[in-house]
Amino acid sequence: MAILFCFFLVSLVTLVSSIFFKQIKNTKFNLPPSPPSLPIIGNLHHLTGLPHRCYHKLSIKYGPVILLHLGFVPVVVISSSEAAEAVLKTHDLECCSRPKTVGTGKLSYGFKDISFVPYSEYWREMRKLAVTELFSLKKVQSYSINKVSEKLDAFYQHVIDDHLKPSTLDSSGDIVALMLDMIKKKGHKDDFKLNVDNIKAVLMNIFLAGIDTGAITMIWAMTELVKKPLVMKRAQENIRGVLGLKRDRITEEDLCKFDCLKHIVKETLRLHPPVPFLVPRETISHIKIQGYDIPPKTQIQVNVLHFRGQHFDFLPFGSGRRICPAISMAIATVELGLMNLLYFFDWRLPDGMKVEDIDIEEAGNVTNKTSKFNLPPSPSSLPIIGNLHHLAGLPHRCFHKLSIKYGPLVFLRLGSVPVVVISSSEAAEAVLKTNDLECCSRPKTVGSGKLSYGFKDITFAPYGEYWREVRKLAVIELFSSKKVQSFRYIREEEVDFVVKKVSESALKQSPVDLSKTFFSLTASIICRVALGQNFNESGFVIDQDRIEELVTESAEALGTFTFSDFFPGGLGRFVDWLFQRHKRINKVFKELDAFYQHVIDDHLKPEGRKNQDIVTLILDMIDKQEDSDSFKLKMDNLKAIVMDVFLAGIDTSAVTMIWAMTELIRNPRVMKKAQESIRTTLGLKKERITEEDLGKVEYLNHILKETFRLHPALPFVVPRETMSHIKIQGYDIPPKTQIQLNVWTIGRDPKRWNDPEEFNPERFANSSVDFRGQHFDLLPFGSGRRICPGMPMAIATVELALMNLLYYFDWSMPDGTKGEDIDMEEAGNISIVKKIPLQLVPVQRY
Ligand code: HEM
């Protein structure tokens, strides 16, 4: 649905945009060269990283003057000093307006500032006033910078009100006071009048342009100095030598004494201009740059990052009419800050960190703050939806296709969410073993948040103290081998019940819906283990069919992403609201919650805790909690943990059994060998098969492994999320990236498995490969800190049920069809099940 909606939007505007672009292309002008553009978005798809770096790449390919269409906005990118000179000097007047954007309009009180106001009489007056009254060298030297920055901390209005108090007005001498003074004196032309909004707009300029740019320059200067200890040492010796030792304070008086400091600041600004493509300009009239026509109302972006040398080669503050008016103030601030830091302190890197480890990655937007990642290969992406269009089908199959083309690590953007798909055992080992700690959080989605009572469960809780405590508790109290053993009688009784039901069908020679049978089996076991609710006894609160439906609906709710999952923020919420996406999740949640509440209420009655089920165990823990305990469980935690067991335990084991029986019917040789092995090992005419018999038949164990290899119940494990920056096979994976481990693909890797598509349990006969998380070729239960804690319970159920069904019955396809022709189509989203239910006819052997 998400994809459909996006495509709908795309097609809707394609027509309009194609007409628009056609018109532009058909002009008589000699326009600058352009990279290929797409309908609607024009060249927006070229801006898939930091803009100045994207422009730089384009300039290498298309030259120093390029025409782009960012959406419907024509933009010329200038990337050489000659072209910059033509814009900023020769055509300065024609290029000295500014494009209007919603953001700049809002922040500048409707373009009442200096930076963003279009070229006009108003701007000329404001600028004159600013240059002569606010930012002149004399004025800069008269400001108490601390005083200004202190006041700018508060809201502009508060600052102005403050200045209007008689005591402040006379004494502060800062920018606000100067401007208020101007208003009072009214010494300007009548048609140019200042009011409070103008003061606020100028404050905003200083706030945005002054704080960020100065700080960024100092950050880069110190970064470069730490990277080059010799330069740092020389600068410190120079400053300390000239100022003498034991100075109490360094002031701006001292600034003029140090050429070396000026050179450091210049070199920093050359390599790291804080505003790499200046503040965009807009042409007022038609101009020609290096023979190219630039129409009026075209945005001009001058990319100064890669300029070298002097004058127009070096433009950190811009040039021409709109050159930064506060150069003196900015340089004074940066030099004073650096001089103090270098005089009073020596600097070294934190323990264990080497110069090579310094991260010089850049971040930011208008200004240029910090590093360039070597991200894994990506398929082409579209604006807004990113790579969502690559997910047209079952996700594990789509990702599988991408891995064949792009390799074992693929970087995708699903909407605005970064995702790395892992498709080889080596890369899986790097994630689940080498970087397990860094990768052991979970991404948050709307569905998982709702169904886990706000991430109060084990499966979806993000990594942290809470998850560690609840996982420890669950592993010891709920999933330990002692506890798994204590539920053994439940599994045995429920499997006996299945054998009885199948015998009835065998008697009638009617087919059994094994898909339904396995779901009922696992649902019955989990309901008894977790809730103490036995379907075979009266007084059950919901009927069994509804429970199974609820599990399927929950899996759908968890697996079907909402728009908010891909587009966190307003857009996602709006589209979800439009399509009522949360309705389904809320409905399932409500019903399950009412069910759990009912069960808990039952347990709270006297005699209510006669069974040692999971609800009883957790309620007992809650009773034993002391006031002083730092980690406390409440009812929501209980419900969230029960939800985990319910959702993780029913579906997964059932799906595994369905695929195992499907492969066996498809492969009569394997079925026959399995039955013979079991019957020979256990002896003929055995009354009952119990968990005493588990592990005795090696071939059954190979069948289980082969089923997990070809049909892992969860083809992606459960998604992980990186908590810090990691490197996998030389690629950078940034923090907060979703990791999707495609164990389905890993199980089919032809480098690891001969004839990977063939169901051949014998491949495990002389192999140590196991599914318990130690071999990264076979990972049905995941691995590392987040490995499935329910594995022993699941294996016991699956092995016991299969052993019984293969011992007591022979199996054939209904209507004489052949096993080899069985339909293998998959369905589902989180767990992948056989789409068409598995119907087989049993023949009773014993
Ligand atoms: C064949 C059956 C099952 C399969 C294939 C399976 C698979 C998995 C996988 C792949 C994970 C994620 C591991 C990771 O992130 O590395 C997982 C997590 C989990 N599983 Fe299972 N599972 C099965 C049965 C069960 C059962 C029966 C229960 C409970 C009764 C259970 C409870 C859980 C829980 C609570 C987690 C979350 C662990 C965490 O995030 O710390 N699973 N399971």
Coordinates of C-alpha atoms and ligand atoms in Angstrom, one line a residue, residues 432 436 439-442 457-461 467 470-471 474-475 478-479 522 526 529-530 614 641 644-657 704 708 711-720 741 743 779-795 797-798, ligand 1:
L432 CA 26.5 -11.3 15.4
D436 CA 27.3 -8.2 18.6
C439 CA 24.4 -4.4 16.9
C440 CA 22.2 -5.8 19.6
S441 CA 19.5 -3.1 19.8
R442 CA 16.2 -3.4 17.9
D457 CA 9.0 -7.0 26.4
I458 CA 12.2 -9.0 25.6
T459 CA 12.1 -9.2 21.8
F460 CA 11.5 -5.6 20.9
A461 CA 13.0 -3.8 23.9
W467 CA 16.4 -5.5 28.4
V470 CA 14.3 -8.9 31.7
R471 CA 16.3 -11.2 29.4
A474 CA 13.5 -14.9 31.4
V475 CA 16.5 -17.1 30.6
L478 CA 11.2 -19.2 32.1
F479 CA 13.5 -20.7 29.5
T522 CA 1.9 -25.1 19.1
I526 CA 2.0 -22.2 24.4
V529 CA 2.9 -23.1 29.2
A530 CA 2.4 -19.4 29.2
I614 CA 4.6 -18.3 33.0
I641 CA 6.5 -10.9 28.1
D644 CA 6.5 -12.4 23.3
V645 CA 6.0 -16.0 24.1
F646 CA 2.7 -16.0 22.4
L647 CA 3.9 -14.4 19.2
A648 CA 7.4 -15.9 19.0
G649 CA 6.4 -19.4 20.2
I650 CA 3.3 -20.4 18.2
D651 CA 4.0 -19.3 14.7
T652 CA 7.7 -20.2 14.4
S653 CA 7.5 -23.9 15.6
A654 CA 4.4 -24.5 13.5
V655 CA 6.0 -23.1 10.4
T656 CA 9.1 -25.3 10.8
M657 CA 7.0 -28.4 11.1
L704 CA 15.6 -30.5 11.1
F708 CA 16.1 -24.7 9.0
H711 CA 13.0 -22.6 5.4
P712 CA 14.1 -20.6 8.4
A713 CA 10.8 -19.6 10.1
L714 CA 12.1 -16.0 10.4
P715 CA 14.2 -15.4 7.2
F716 CA 15.5 -12.2 8.6
V717 CA 16.1 -13.2 12.2
V718 CA 14.5 -10.2 14.1
P719 CA 15.9 -6.9 12.8
R720 CA 18.8 -5.5 14.8
L741 CA 20.2 -10.6 8.3
V743 CA 19.5 -16.1 6.9
L779 CA 21.2 -19.2 11.8
P780 CA 17.5 -20.0 12.2
F781 CA 17.6 -18.9 15.9
G782 CA 20.0 -15.9 15.4
S783 CA 23.1 -15.7 17.5
G784 CA 24.9 -13.6 20.1
R785 CA 23.2 -11.7 22.9
R786 CA 19.8 -11.7 21.3
I787 CA 19.8 -15.4 20.3
C788 CA 16.3 -17.0 20.6
P789 CA 15.9 -18.0 24.3
G790 CA 13.0 -20.3 23.3
M791 CA 15.2 -22.6 21.2
P792 CA 15.2 -25.6 23.6
M793 CA 11.4 -25.4 24.0
A794 CA 10.9 -25.1 20.2
I795 CA 13.3 -28.0 19.3
T797 CA 8.2 -29.6 20.4
V798 CA 9.2 -29.9 16.7
Ligands
HEM1 C1 11.4 -22.9 15.5 C2 11.1 -22.1 16.4 C3 11.7 -20.7 16.6 C4 12.6 -20.1 15.8 C5 13.1 -20.4 14.4 C6 12.9 -18.8 16.5 C7 13.8 -17.9 16.0 C8 14.1 -16.7 16.6 C9 15.0 -15.7 16.1 C10 15.7 -15.8 14.8 C11 15.1 -14.7 17.0 C12 16.0 -13.5 16.9 C13 17.4 -13.8 17.3 C14 18.4 -12.6 17.1 O1 18.0 -11.5 17.0 O2 19.6 -12.9 16.9 C15 14.3 -15.1 18.1 C16 14.1 -14.3 19.3 C17 13.3 -14.6 20.3 N1 12.6 -15.8 20.4 FE1 12.5 -17.3 19.1 N2 12.3 -18.8 17.7 C18 11.6 -19.9 17.8 C19 10.8 -20.3 18.9 C20 10.6 -19.6 20.0 C21 9.8 -20.0 21.2 C22 9.1 -21.3 21.3 C23 9.9 -18.9 22.1 C24 9.2 -18.8 23.4 C25 8.5 -19.7 24.0 C26 10.7 -17.9 21.5 C27 11.0 -16.7 22.1 C28 11.8 -15.7 21.6 C29 12.1 -14.5 22.3 C30 11.6 -14.0 23.6 C31 13.1 -13.8 21.4 C32 13.7 -12.4 21.7 C33 15.1 -12.5 22.2 C34 15.7 -11.1 22.5 O3 15.4 -10.2 21.7 O4 16.5 -11.0 23.4 N3 11.1 -18.3 20.3 N4 13.7 -16.3 17.9

